[in-house]
Amino acid sequence: MLDHIEARLFLLRITAPALLAEQGISRSAISRYLRVARDAVTDGRLGYALVTAEKPHWSRQRSS
């Protein structure tokens, strides 16, 4: 996931540096925060989970 974020930010740095500057986002801040996030993931202090749900099929609901 961090690789995807990093790739998108890298693309913005190349194609839209003015947009990043307008938002007050500096190149050094991007690098610093990505490094901190990557270190936290590596150390097990930061992660994410995917939670899914399944709607019961109507035929299973009727038989209960």
Tab-separated table of N, CA, C and O in Angstrom:
chain	number	residue	atom	x	y	z
A	1	MET	N	0.823	-1.186	0.000
A	1	MET	CA	0.000	0.000	0.000
A	1	MET	C	0.879	1.266	0.000
A	1	MET	O	0.594	2.205	-0.724
A	2	LEU	N	1.910	1.248	0.828
A	2	LEU	CA	2.804	2.403	0.844
A	2	LEU	C	3.496	2.608	-0.498
A	2	LEU	O	3.738	3.745	-0.902
A	3	ASP	N	3.772	1.508	-1.179
A	3	ASP	CA	4.396	1.626	-2.500
A	3	ASP	C	3.477	2.358	-3.474
A	3	ASP	O	3.940	3.177	-4.271
A	4	HIS	N	2.180	2.093	-3.387
A	4	HIS	CA	1.213	2.767	-4.260
A	4	HIS	C	1.135	4.259	-3.936
A	4	HIS	O	1.104	5.094	-4.841
A	5	ILE	N	1.106	4.577	-2.654
A	5	ILE	CA	1.060	5.980	-2.234
A	5	ILE	C	2.321	6.701	-2.687
A	5	ILE	O	2.268	7.806	-3.227
A	6	GLU	N	3.463	6.056	-2.471
A	6	GLU	CA	4.734	6.648	-2.862
A	6	GLU	C	4.781	6.895	-4.371
A	6	GLU	O	5.224	7.951	-4.824
A	7	ALA	N	4.307	5.934	-5.160
A	7	ALA	CA	4.307	6.091	-6.617
A	7	ALA	C	3.423	7.256	-7.049
A	7	ALA	O	3.795	8.040	-7.928
A	8	ARG	N	2.274	7.394	-6.430
A	8	ARG	CA	1.361	8.493	-6.791
A	8	ARG	C	1.944	9.847	-6.406
A	8	ARG	O	1.836	10.817	-7.154
A	9	LEU	N	2.562	9.906	-5.238
A	9	LEU	CA	3.188	11.166	-4.824
A	9	LEU	C	4.375	11.509	-5.715
A	9	LEU	O	4.591	12.673	-6.053
A	10	PHE	N	5.145	10.495	-6.114
A	10	PHE	CA	6.263	10.718	-7.019
A	10	PHE	C	5.769	11.277	-8.350
A	10	PHE	O	6.345	12.225	-8.891
A	11	LEU	N	4.681	10.708	-8.845
A	11	LEU	CA	4.101	11.200	-10.094
A	11	LEU	C	3.641	12.652	-9.943
A	11	LEU	O	3.864	13.477	-10.832
A	12	LEU	N	3.026	12.974	-8.819
A	12	LEU	CA	2.611	14.363	-8.584
A	12	LEU	C	3.806	15.301	-8.507
A	12	LEU	O	3.737	16.433	-8.983
A	13	ARG	N	4.889	14.841	-7.900
A	13	ARG	CA	6.088	15.688	-7.811
A	13	ARG	C	6.610	16.021	-9.198
A	13	ARG	O	7.137	17.109	-9.423
A	14	ILE	N	6.453	15.099	-10.138
A	14	ILE	CA	6.936	15.319	-11.500
A	14	ILE	C	5.939	16.127	-12.324
A	14	ILE	O	6.307	17.071	-13.017
A	15	THR	N	4.666	15.760	-12.252
A	15	THR	CA	3.677	16.346	-13.152
A	15	THR	C	2.959	17.571	-12.607
A	15	THR	O	2.430	18.363	-13.388
A	16	ALA	N	2.897	17.708	-11.284
A	16	ALA	CA	2.131	18.822	-10.716
A	16	ALA	C	2.794	19.399	-9.465
A	16	ALA	O	2.180	19.480	-8.404
A	17	PRO	N	4.053	19.825	-9.567
A	17	PRO	CA	4.722	20.364	-8.382
A	17	PRO	C	4.032	21.621	-7.840
A	17	PRO	O	4.014	21.845	-6.628
A	18	ALA	N	3.435	22.402	-8.722
A	18	ALA	CA	2.747	23.616	-8.272
A	18	ALA	C	1.537	23.264	-7.410
A	18	ALA	O	1.263	23.949	-6.416
A	19	LEU	N	0.829	22.206	-7.772
A	19	LEU	CA	-0.322	21.766	-6.991
A	19	LEU	C	0.100	21.363	-5.579
A	19	LEU	O	-0.548	21.732	-4.595
A	20	LEU	N	1.186	20.614	-5.477
A	20	LEU	CA	1.687	20.232	-4.155
A	20	LEU	C	2.102	21.464	-3.356
A	20	LEU	O	1.799	21.568	-2.166
A	21	ALA	N	2.765	22.396	-4.013
A	21	ALA	CA	3.197	23.624	-3.337
A	21	ALA	C	2.002	24.435	-2.855
A	21	ALA	O	2.018	24.976	-1.745
A	22	GLU	N	0.954	24.512	-3.669
A	22	GLU	CA	-0.256	25.238	-3.277
A	22	GLU	C	-0.891	24.632	-2.030
A	22	GLU	O	-1.492	25.340	-1.233
A	23	GLN	N	-0.757	23.320	-1.879
A	23	GLN	CA	-1.322	22.629	-0.717
A	23	GLN	C	-0.370	22.641	0.475
A	23	GLN	O	-0.693	22.094	1.529
A	24	GLY	N	0.791	23.256	0.302
A	24	GLY	CA	1.763	23.347	1.393
A	24	GLY	C	2.506	22.048	1.650
A	24	GLY	O	2.978	21.805	2.760
A	25	ILE	N	2.618	21.211	0.629
A	25	ILE	CA	3.288	19.921	0.768
A	25	ILE	C	4.671	20.025	0.135
A	25	ILE	O	4.800	20.251	-1.065
A	26	SER	N	5.690	19.842	0.947
A	26	SER	CA	7.057	19.940	0.433
A	26	SER	C	7.603	18.558	0.097
A	26	SER	O	7.169	17.544	0.641
A	27	ARG	N	8.584	18.532	-0.801
A	27	ARG	CA	9.209	17.265	-1.183
A	27	ARG	C	9.851	16.589	0.017
A	27	ARG	O	9.783	15.376	0.165
A	28	SER	N	10.464	17.385	0.872
A	28	SER	CA	11.127	16.790	2.038
A	28	SER	C	10.107	16.201	3.006
A	28	SER	O	10.355	15.160	3.622
A	29	ALA	N	8.944	16.829	3.118
A	29	ALA	CA	7.897	16.300	4.009
A	29	ALA	C	7.381	14.965	3.482
A	29	ALA	O	7.157	14.033	4.260
A	30	ILE	N	7.201	14.878	2.181
A	30	ILE	CA	6.734	13.621	1.587
A	30	ILE	C	7.701	12.497	1.907
A	30	ILE	O	7.313	11.440	2.392
A	31	SER	N	8.965	12.732	1.662
A	31	SER	CA	9.985	11.711	1.916
A	31	SER	C	10.036	11.338	3.390
A	31	SER	O	10.124	10.159	3.748
A	32	ARG	N	9.991	12.338	4.247
A	32	ARG	CA	10.092	12.102	5.699
A	32	ARG	C	8.913	11.275	6.205
A	32	ARG	O	9.099	10.277	6.911
A	33	TYR	N	7.694	11.647	5.830
A	33	TYR	CA	6.514	10.926	6.321
A	33	TYR	C	6.414	9.515	5.746
A	33	TYR	O	5.998	8.592	6.438
A	34	LEU	N	6.803	9.348	4.491
A	34	LEU	CA	6.814	8.000	3.926
A	34	LEU	C	7.829	7.118	4.652
A	34	LEU	O	7.556	5.949	4.926
A	35	ARG	N	8.999	7.672	4.971
A	35	ARG	CA	10.011	6.907	5.696
A	35	ARG	C	9.511	6.513	7.077
A	35	ARG	O	9.662	5.360	7.512
A	36	VAL	N	8.879	7.457	7.786
A	36	VAL	CA	8.343	7.170	9.117
A	36	VAL	C	7.253	6.100	9.039
A	36	VAL	O	7.224	5.163	9.846
A	37	ALA	N	6.368	6.211	8.054
A	37	ALA	CA	5.293	5.222	7.898
A	37	ALA	C	5.861	3.851	7.544
A	37	ALA	O	5.449	2.838	8.107
A	38	ARG	N	6.828	3.811	6.646
A	38	ARG	CA	7.432	2.528	6.252
A	38	ARG	C	8.144	1.872	7.440
A	38	ARG	O	8.042	0.662	7.659
A	39	ASP	N	8.859	2.672	8.239
A	39	ASP	CA	9.516	2.144	9.443
A	39	ASP	C	8.495	1.594	10.433
A	39	ASP	O	8.704	0.548	11.047
A	40	ALA	N	7.378	2.288	10.596
A	40	ALA	CA	6.336	1.844	11.526
A	40	ALA	C	5.718	0.524	11.065
A	40	ALA	O	5.442	-0.353	11.879
A	41	VAL	N	5.523	0.370	9.769
A	41	VAL	CA	4.989	-0.884	9.236
A	41	VAL	C	5.998	-2.009	9.465
A	41	VAL	O	5.649	-3.098	9.924
A	42	THR	N	7.253	-1.743	9.167
A	42	THR	CA	8.304	-2.743	9.338
A	42	THR	C	8.418	-3.186	10.792
A	42	THR	O	8.594	-4.373	11.083
A	43	ASP	N	8.290	-2.243	11.716
A	43	ASP	CA	8.401	-2.538	13.148
A	43	ASP	C	7.125	-3.132	13.734
A	43	ASP	O	7.093	-3.499	14.903
A	44	GLY	N	6.062	-3.189	12.945
A	44	GLY	CA	4.801	-3.750	13.428
A	44	GLY	C	3.974	-2.773	14.255
A	44	GLY	O	3.032	-3.159	14.925
A	45	ARG	N	4.301	-1.495	14.185
A	45	ARG	CA	3.551	-0.492	14.940
A	45	ARG	C	2.403	0.097	14.129
A	45	ARG	O	1.528	0.763	14.666
A	46	LEU	N	2.389	-0.170	12.844
A	46	LEU	CA	1.357	0.372	11.968
A	46	LEU	C	0.964	-0.708	10.976
A	46	LEU	O	1.813	-1.404	10.429
A	47	GLY	N	-0.321	-0.863	10.763
A	47	GLY	CA	-0.803	-1.852	9.815
A	47	GLY	C	-2.229	-1.529	9.434
A	47	GLY	O	-2.773	-0.501	9.819
A	48	TYR	N	-2.815	-2.413	8.693
A	48	TYR	CA	-4.214	-2.245	8.327
A	48	TYR	C	-4.819	-3.624	8.147
A	48	TYR	O	-4.119	-4.614	8.001
A	49	ALA	N	-6.109	-3.649	8.180
A	49	ALA	CA	-6.830	-4.901	7.999
A	49	ALA	C	-7.965	-4.668	7.023
A	49	ALA	O	-8.496	-3.560	6.920
A	50	LEU	N	-8.321	-5.699	6.344
A	50	LEU	CA	-9.447	-5.643	5.426
A	50	LEU	C	-10.581	-6.429	6.054
A	50	LEU	O	-10.435	-7.615	6.363
A	51	VAL	N	-11.691	-5.763	6.270
A	51	VAL	CA	-12.852	-6.397	6.877
A	51	VAL	C	-13.900	-6.551	5.780
A	51	VAL	O	-14.208	-5.603	5.060
A	52	THR	N	-14.422	-7.743	5.657
A	52	THR	CA	-15.448	-7.987	4.643
A	52	THR	C	-16.688	-8.571	5.306
A	52	THR	O	-16.620	-9.098	6.415
A	53	ALA	N	-17.784	-8.467	4.627
A	53	ALA	CA	-19.039	-9.048	5.105
A	53	ALA	C	-19.710	-9.730	3.930
A	53	ALA	O	-19.498	-9.371	2.773
A	54	GLU	N	-20.520	-10.699	4.239
A	54	GLU	CA	-21.251	-11.393	3.201
A	54	GLU	C	-22.725	-11.375	3.559
A	54	GLU	O	-23.108	-11.746	4.670
A	55	LYS	N	-23.514	-10.904	2.642
A	55	LYS	CA	-24.952	-10.885	2.851
A	55	LYS	C	-25.478	-12.307	2.670
A	55	LYS	O	-25.153	-12.965	1.684
A	56	PRO	N	-26.271	-12.783	3.603
A	56	PRO	CA	-26.791	-14.143	3.476
A	56	PRO	C	-27.654	-14.275	2.223
A	56	PRO	O	-28.369	-13.355	1.838
A	57	HIS	N	-27.551	-15.406	1.605
A	57	HIS	CA	-28.365	-15.680	0.423
A	57	HIS	C	-29.825	-15.821	0.854
A	57	HIS	O	-30.126	-16.380	1.905
A	58	TRP	N	-30.739	-15.355	0.053
A	58	TRP	CA	-32.161	-15.335	0.439
A	58	TRP	C	-32.696	-16.725	0.743
A	58	TRP	O	-33.537	-16.896	1.607
A	59	SER	N	-32.211	-17.761	0.058
A	59	SER	CA	-32.743	-19.110	0.304
A	59	SER	C	-32.322	-19.615	1.671
A	59	SER	O	-33.061	-20.376	2.303
A	60	ARG	N	-31.172	-19.225	2.151
A	60	ARG	CA	-30.740	-19.622	3.495
A	60	ARG	C	-31.543	-18.895	4.556
A	60	ARG	O	-31.779	-19.412	5.620
A	61	GLN	N	-31.961	-17.678	4.266
A	61	GLN	CA	-32.757	-16.909	5.235
A	61	GLN	C	-34.142	-17.525	5.392
A	61	GLN	O	-34.680	-17.581	6.484
A	62	ARG	N	-34.743	-18.001	4.335
A	62	ARG	CA	-36.121	-18.517	4.368
A	62	ARG	C	-36.203	-19.860	5.108
A	62	ARG	O	-37.195	-20.176	5.710
A	63	SER	N	-35.132	-20.652	5.036
A	63	SER	CA	-35.184	-21.968	5.656
A	63	SER	C	-34.986	-21.913	7.155
A	63	SER	O	-35.248	-22.876	7.834
A	64	SER	N	-34.575	-20.807	7.687
A	64	SER	CA	-34.349	-20.693	9.129
A	64	SER	C	-35.616	-20.403	9.893
A	64	SER	O	-36.539	-19.838	9.491
